[in-house]
Structure formats: structure tokens, C-alpha cells
Short mmCIF file of C-alpha atoms in Angstrom, two decimals:
data_model
loop_
_atom_site.label_atom_id
_atom_site.label_comp_id
_atom_site.label_asym_id
_atom_site.label_seq_id
_atom_site.Cartn_x
_atom_site.Cartn_y
_atom_site.Cartn_z
CA MET A 4 -33.60 -29.58 101.21
CA SER A 5 -33.55 -25.79 101.24
CA ALA A 6 -32.33 -23.70 104.16
CA ALA A 7 -35.93 -22.66 104.76
CA ASP A 8 -36.96 -26.34 104.92
CA ALA A 9 -34.35 -26.99 107.60
CA VAL A 10 -35.17 -23.92 109.68
CA ALA A 11 -38.90 -24.76 109.46
CA GLN A 12 -38.16 -27.72 111.71
CA ILE A 13 -36.79 -25.47 114.46
CA LYS A 14 -39.56 -24.43 116.83
CA ASP A 15 -39.84 -21.88 119.63
CA GLY A 16 -38.15 -23.02 122.82
CA MET A 17 -35.92 -25.67 121.24
CA THR A 18 -32.31 -26.30 122.18
CA ILE A 19 -30.03 -25.91 119.19
CA GLY A 20 -26.33 -26.65 118.90
CA ILE A 21 -24.22 -24.75 116.39
CA GLY A 22 -21.01 -26.35 115.15
CA GLY A 23 -17.75 -24.66 114.28
CA TRP A 24 -15.46 -22.71 116.59
CA GLY A 25 -15.64 -18.94 117.13
CA PRO A 26 -15.01 -17.39 113.69
CA ARG A 27 -14.19 -20.74 112.06
CA ARG A 28 -16.43 -22.94 109.92
CA LYS A 29 -19.73 -21.72 111.31
CA PRO A 30 -22.98 -22.63 109.50
CA MET A 31 -23.68 -18.94 109.02
CA GLY A 32 -25.98 -19.42 106.03
CA LEU A 33 -28.30 -21.55 108.16
CA VAL A 34 -27.98 -19.06 111.04
CA ARG A 35 -28.95 -16.22 108.70
CA GLU A 36 -32.00 -18.22 107.59
CA LEU A 37 -32.88 -18.72 111.25
CA LEU A 38 -32.53 -14.96 111.76
CA ARG A 39 -35.04 -14.40 108.93
CA SER A 40 -37.57 -16.63 110.70
CA ASP A 41 -39.95 -15.91 113.57
CA VAL A 42 -38.42 -18.55 115.85
CA LYS A 43 -37.65 -17.33 119.38
CA ASP A 44 -36.90 -18.41 122.97
CA LEU A 45 -34.07 -20.69 121.90
CA THR A 46 -31.46 -22.32 124.09
CA VAL A 47 -28.26 -22.05 122.06
CA VAL A 48 -25.29 -24.35 122.69
CA ALA A 49 -22.06 -23.31 120.99
CA TYR A 50 -18.38 -22.56 121.01
CA GLY A 51 -19.68 -19.20 119.92
CA GLY A 52 -18.82 -16.60 117.35
CA ALA A 53 -20.95 -14.24 115.26
CA ASP A 54 -23.64 -16.94 115.16
CA VAL A 55 -24.29 -16.43 118.85
CA GLY A 56 -23.88 -12.67 118.71
CA MET A 57 -26.42 -12.24 115.90
CA LEU A 58 -28.99 -14.51 117.52
CA CYS A 59 -28.62 -12.64 120.81
CA ALA A 60 -28.89 -9.26 119.07
CA ALA A 61 -32.04 -10.38 117.27
CA GLY A 62 -33.69 -11.39 120.56
CA LYS A 63 -33.96 -15.07 119.65
CA VAL A 64 -31.95 -16.45 122.57
CA LYS A 65 -33.53 -17.25 125.92
CA LYS A 66 -30.54 -19.15 127.31
CA LEU A 67 -26.97 -19.55 126.11
CA ILE A 68 -24.73 -22.49 127.03
CA PHE A 69 -21.20 -21.62 125.96
CA ALA A 70 -17.49 -22.06 126.54
CA PHE A 71 -16.60 -18.75 124.87
CA VAL A 72 -18.06 -16.28 122.38
CA SER A 73 -15.22 -14.76 120.38
CA LEU A 74 -14.12 -13.56 116.97
CA ASP A 75 -10.46 -14.33 117.84
CA ALA A 76 -8.88 -11.09 116.66
CA ILE A 77 -11.83 -9.38 118.36
CA PRO A 78 -11.60 -11.27 121.67
CA LEU A 79 -15.15 -10.78 123.00
CA GLU A 80 -18.01 -10.96 120.51
CA PRO A 81 -19.56 -7.47 120.74
CA TRP A 82 -23.27 -8.21 120.29
CA PHE A 83 -23.11 -11.10 122.76
CA ARG A 84 -21.38 -8.75 125.20
CA LYS A 85 -24.20 -6.22 124.90
CA ALA A 86 -26.85 -8.88 125.53
CA ARG A 87 -25.05 -10.35 128.54
CA GLN A 88 -24.22 -7.02 130.15
CA ALA A 89 -27.86 -5.98 129.75
CA GLY A 90 -29.03 -9.20 131.42
CA GLU A 91 -31.12 -10.12 128.40
CA ILE A 92 -30.16 -13.81 128.37
CA GLU A 93 -29.77 -16.66 130.83
CA VAL A 94 -26.32 -18.22 130.71
CA LEU A 95 -24.49 -21.39 131.61
CA GLU A 96 -20.79 -20.70 131.18
CA LEU A 97 -18.54 -23.75 130.97
CA ASP A 98 -14.91 -24.57 130.54
CA GLU A 99 -14.15 -25.80 127.00
CA GLY A 100 -13.53 -29.30 128.31
CA MET A 101 -16.71 -29.38 130.41
CA PHE A 102 -18.65 -28.29 127.34
CA GLN A 103 -17.11 -31.08 125.27
CA TRP A 104 -17.91 -33.61 127.99
CA GLY A 105 -21.56 -32.47 128.02
CA LEU A 106 -21.87 -33.09 124.28
CA LYS A 107 -20.25 -36.50 124.63
CA ALA A 108 -22.60 -37.49 127.46
CA ALA A 109 -25.58 -36.60 125.26
CA ALA A 110 -24.08 -38.45 122.29
CA LEU A 111 -23.61 -41.57 124.43
CA GLY A 112 -27.13 -41.37 125.83
CA LEU A 113 -25.83 -40.83 129.37
CA PRO A 114 -27.24 -38.36 131.92
CA PHE A 115 -23.74 -37.12 132.78
CA LEU A 116 -20.04 -37.90 132.54
CA PRO A 117 -17.60 -37.54 135.44
CA THR A 118 -14.69 -35.18 134.94
CA ARG A 119 -11.97 -33.35 136.83
CA VAL A 120 -12.35 -30.36 134.52
CA GLY A 121 -13.85 -27.45 136.43
CA LEU A 122 -12.78 -28.57 139.90
CA GLY A 123 -11.36 -25.69 141.88
CA THR A 124 -13.26 -23.08 139.83
CA ASP A 125 -16.51 -21.18 140.35
CA LEU A 126 -17.98 -22.54 137.11
CA ALA A 127 -19.50 -25.63 138.72
CA GLU A 128 -21.05 -23.66 141.57
CA LEU A 129 -22.35 -20.86 139.37
CA GLY A 130 -23.77 -23.42 136.96
CA GLY A 131 -25.42 -25.47 139.66
CA LEU A 132 -23.41 -28.57 138.71
CA LYS A 133 -23.21 -31.48 141.11
CA THR A 134 -20.36 -33.78 142.08
CA VAL A 135 -20.11 -37.56 142.34
CA GLN A 136 -17.72 -39.76 144.26
CA SER A 137 -15.88 -42.60 142.59
CA PRO A 138 -17.25 -45.97 143.82
CA TYR A 139 -13.75 -47.46 143.61
CA ASP A 140 -10.98 -47.45 146.18
CA ASP A 141 -9.71 -44.02 145.15
CA GLY A 142 -12.99 -42.38 146.26
CA GLU A 143 -12.20 -39.35 144.11
CA THR A 144 -14.72 -36.52 143.93
CA LEU A 145 -15.53 -35.51 140.37
CA ILE A 146 -17.84 -33.05 138.65
CA ALA A 147 -20.89 -34.74 137.12
CA MET A 148 -21.10 -32.83 133.83
CA PRO A 149 -24.72 -33.11 132.65
CA ALA A 150 -25.53 -34.11 129.09
CA LEU A 151 -26.08 -31.22 126.66
CA LYS A 152 -28.98 -32.75 124.78
CA LEU A 153 -29.83 -30.94 121.55
CA ASP A 154 -33.10 -30.87 119.65
CA VAL A 155 -31.27 -29.69 116.52
CA ALA A 156 -27.64 -29.28 115.47
CA LEU A 157 -26.51 -27.03 112.62
CA ILE A 158 -23.19 -27.83 110.91
CA HIS A 159 -21.36 -26.56 107.82
CA ALA A 160 -19.32 -29.12 105.90
CA ASN A 161 -16.92 -28.95 103.00
CA ARG A 162 -18.78 -31.63 101.12
CA SER A 163 -21.82 -33.90 101.45
CA ASP A 164 -23.99 -36.20 99.43
CA TRP A 165 -27.79 -36.21 99.57
CA ARG A 166 -27.76 -39.11 102.07
CA GLY A 167 -25.77 -37.18 104.65
CA ASN A 168 -22.28 -38.59 104.11
CA VAL A 169 -20.12 -35.57 104.93
CA HIS A 170 -16.49 -34.68 104.37
CA LEU A 171 -14.80 -32.22 106.73
CA PHE A 172 -11.34 -30.89 105.88
CA GLY A 173 -8.84 -28.50 107.39
CA PRO A 174 -6.41 -28.89 110.29
CA ASP A 175 -9.20 -29.08 112.89
CA THR A 176 -12.73 -30.46 112.68
CA TYR A 177 -13.54 -28.93 116.09
CA TYR A 178 -16.35 -30.92 117.80
CA ASP A 179 -18.85 -31.06 114.95
CA ASP A 180 -19.12 -34.84 115.21
CA TRP A 181 -20.23 -34.59 118.84
CA PHE A 182 -22.77 -31.89 118.03
CA ALA A 183 -24.25 -34.20 115.38
CA LYS A 184 -24.39 -37.18 117.73
CA ALA A 185 -25.83 -35.15 120.63
CA ALA A 186 -28.80 -33.93 118.58
CA ALA A 187 -32.18 -35.45 117.80
CA LYS A 188 -31.85 -33.91 114.31
CA THR A 189 -28.82 -32.55 112.48
CA PHE A 190 -28.96 -30.32 109.43
CA VAL A 191 -25.80 -29.93 107.37
CA SER A 192 -25.08 -27.13 104.93
CA CYS A 193 -22.24 -27.81 102.52
CA GLU A 194 -19.95 -26.17 100.01
CA GLU A 195 -20.22 -29.04 97.53
CA LEU A 196 -23.10 -31.49 97.06
CA VAL A 197 -22.79 -34.78 95.15
CA ASP A 198 -25.19 -37.68 94.68
CA ARG A 199 -23.16 -40.58 96.11
CA MET A 200 -19.90 -39.82 97.87
CA GLU A 201 -18.39 -43.23 97.18
CA ASP A 202 -18.78 -42.72 93.43
CA HIS A 203 -17.11 -39.30 93.39
CA TYR A 204 -14.52 -39.46 96.18
CA PRO A 205 -13.87 -43.12 97.04
CA GLY A 206 -10.42 -42.38 98.43
CA GLU A 207 -11.48 -39.79 100.99
CA ALA A 208 -13.69 -41.78 103.35
CA HIS A 209 -11.40 -40.75 106.24
CA ALA A 210 -12.92 -37.24 106.00
CA ASN A 211 -16.33 -38.62 107.00
CA ILE A 212 -16.10 -38.12 110.77
CA PHE A 213 -19.68 -39.02 111.69
CA GLU A 214 -22.16 -41.45 110.21
CA ARG A 215 -24.98 -40.40 107.91
CA CYS A 216 -27.55 -41.86 110.33
CA PHE A 217 -27.06 -38.71 112.41
CA VAL A 218 -27.98 -36.37 109.52
CA SER A 219 -31.62 -35.42 108.97
CA GLY A 220 -31.15 -33.06 106.04
CA VAL A 221 -28.57 -31.51 103.71
CA VAL A 222 -28.57 -28.00 102.26
CA HIS A 223 -26.31 -27.05 99.35
CA MET A 224 -24.98 -23.65 100.42
CA PRO A 225 -21.65 -22.65 98.80
CA TYR A 226 -19.80 -20.01 100.82
CA GLY A 227 -22.29 -20.54 103.62
CA ALA A 228 -19.65 -20.13 106.32
CA HIS A 229 -18.98 -16.45 105.52
CA PRO A 230 -17.84 -14.33 107.32
CA SER A 231 -16.22 -17.20 109.25
CA SER A 232 -13.46 -19.25 107.66
CA MET A 233 -13.88 -22.51 105.75
CA PRO A 234 -10.52 -24.30 105.57
CA PRO A 235 -9.06 -25.07 103.11
CA SER A 236 -11.41 -23.21 100.76
CA TYR A 237 -11.45 -19.66 102.13
CA GLY A 238 -10.47 -17.65 105.18
CA TRP A 239 -12.47 -15.45 107.50
CA ASP A 240 -13.51 -11.97 106.42
CA MET A 241 -11.89 -9.75 109.02
CA LYS A 242 -13.07 -6.61 107.24
CA ALA A 243 -16.65 -7.83 107.61
CA PHE A 244 -16.08 -8.76 111.26
CA LYS A 245 -14.69 -5.30 112.02
CA ALA A 246 -17.70 -3.63 110.42
CA TYR A 247 -19.97 -5.95 112.35
CA ALA A 248 -18.22 -5.14 115.62
CA ALA A 249 -18.28 -1.40 114.92
CA ALA A 250 -22.05 -1.57 114.41
CA ALA A 251 -22.42 -2.85 117.99
CA LYS A 252 -21.02 0.36 119.48
CA ASP A 253 -23.59 2.61 121.15
CA PRO A 254 -26.39 2.91 120.30
CA GLY A 255 -25.88 -0.47 118.63
CA ASP A 256 -29.38 -0.92 117.22
CA TRP A 257 -29.54 -4.37 115.60
CA ALA A 258 -32.77 -3.59 113.76
CA ALA A 259 -30.99 -0.77 111.94
CA VAL A 260 -28.16 -2.99 110.68
CA ALA A 261 -29.74 -6.46 110.44
CA ASP A 262 -30.34 -6.25 106.71
CA ARG A 263 -26.66 -5.45 106.19
CA PHE A 264 -25.45 -8.54 108.04
CA VAL A 265 -28.29 -10.95 107.25
CA GLY A 266 -29.94 -9.85 104.00
CA SER A 267 -33.37 -10.68 102.67
CA SER A 268 -32.02 -13.93 101.22
CA GLU A 269 -28.70 -15.76 101.01
CA GLU A 270 -28.33 -14.67 97.39
CA ALA A 271 -28.87 -11.03 98.37
CA TYR A 272 -26.42 -11.35 101.23
CA LEU A 273 -23.64 -12.78 99.06
CA GLU A 274 -24.23 -10.13 96.43
CA SER A 275 -23.95 -7.40 99.06
CA ILE A 276 -20.46 -8.53 100.11
CA GLY A 277 -19.08 -8.78 96.57
CA GLY A 278 -20.39 -12.15 95.44
CA LYS A 279 -19.01 -15.66 95.66
CA GLU A 280 -15.78 -14.59 93.96
CA ALA A 281 -15.01 -12.20 96.83
CA VAL A 282 -15.49 -14.94 99.42
CA ALA A 283 -13.40 -17.45 97.44
CA ALA A 284 -10.53 -14.94 97.37
CA LEU A 285 -10.33 -14.54 101.17
CA PRO A 286 -6.92 -15.82 102.33
CA LEU A 287 -6.69 -18.40 105.09
CA PRO A 288 -5.37 -16.94 108.36
CA ILE A 289 -1.88 -17.95 109.47
CA PHE A 290 -1.34 -18.60 113.17
#
């Protein structure tokens, strides 16, 4: 399907999960298509980066459930910061482990999962989370992390076939598999699209980290992670991130810069940043 086809299935008020991790392997092409739409009042669930910042800046977020919103080298995502400091969004801030546990509870069809993560912090109290007591002899008190149920998940993959068999590469696949399993519908954008994965890459089935039954649609979108990184194909665009962060400084009017960072179409956006060749040449960051 096209990106517009996928975004057309996202309605006002839905809860959407966005895969990737900060400035790494974000489905930015799908996020940009969402930014071009009229959808609003979303609950966004993410280990956030520019995806979250742009959606907040555009006024599309009603509530944000997050573990962090960062561009790594720019520790606090600037447009998210503006929205939160202005009180424009509701928030549920979680520890990274609590967040993961919430996705897993949803994926397993459970109302919650017990965890020690978050005990002794203000996160549980501020988030209105409840505790449960172990029914066994230990009697331990644990946080009951509620399921983070998603209406839609958006994920960017290295490779997919039209049936939704995906391949994810790089040193870390983050928690994209749990986003997919926690969602009623998952839409995957990909760098490479083939007809049947087993015919083209029979020796790489290990890269398929979640089953195709969790995928509702596939969008062929080469370089669709930009400006985030897409290991091992290309790195993040720190020059673009710095320009994006600079635009958030006062007065920081998103409407004045949206076309620069979103574009009228994905083709126009890629052309504005130097084309696919410029993205392909971005070096992978070294940590």
C-alpha cells in the first residue's frame, strides 16, 4: 500500500505506537505522512525522538506515553520540550523497563504485568499506577504495569515482502516486535520490498523477529528513516537534527518551518535534503 493508504486508517483519538529508539530507525516517512494529514487528538506511545517532537509541534498529540524523548547528541528533544513546558499535552512518563513491560502485557493479551521496575520512584505515583501483592509465600509487593494497548503501530524495517515478512538488521532491533504484537494493526515501511522473502533471502529467516500475522500493510519507502539512522544502511543526519533543533528556539513557530522538515510529499522532502544519494552516504555513528 501507499503511505497515504496506511495513514488513512489512523483516526482521530487513536492510540498509536511508533517503533525505533530516539534518533534510530524511526518510521519517519510514515510520520511525515501523518503530519500531512488532518488526524488529531492522538495518544502516542514511543521511545521518542523527532517523531514525537514533530507530532507535538504540529498539535496532533493529546497524550504522550514515553520513556524518553531524545535525539541522543541533543539530549532533550526540543519541540517536545516546548510542548511539555507549555502544558499542551497530557503525559505518562515511564521508566524504560516499565514501558517495555506495558507493551509486553498488551502483546500477551494481559491487563497488566507485575514488575519491580519503578518501585521506590515517583513514576508509579505520578502515573497513577497500582501495586499488587504476590499470592505466594514471599508476599512481595510489585507494580502492576498496565498494558499499553495500541490501535496502530508504525515500524520501519530494512526489508519486507508484500505479505508482511520483515527483516530487521543492525546491532539492536529495539522493541519493534513488541510494538507490532501490542497493536490491533501494524503498518511497516521498508527500505527494500520483495515479493516472497523465502525466494530471495532463504538464509536470513533469523532476521524476521515477528510473524507476518501481526502486519496489516507494507509501504515501500526507501530512506524512510531519515533523519534517524537505519543500520546498517545509513546513519543519522546530525546536520539535519541540529537545524531542526535550532528552529525550535524562540519564537519556534512550527507552521513557519513545517514544510522544511516535512515537505509536501516524501519525494519533495528527499529532494530538499539532497536526494537519496545524500542519505545513503550518511556514515553510521560510532559509540
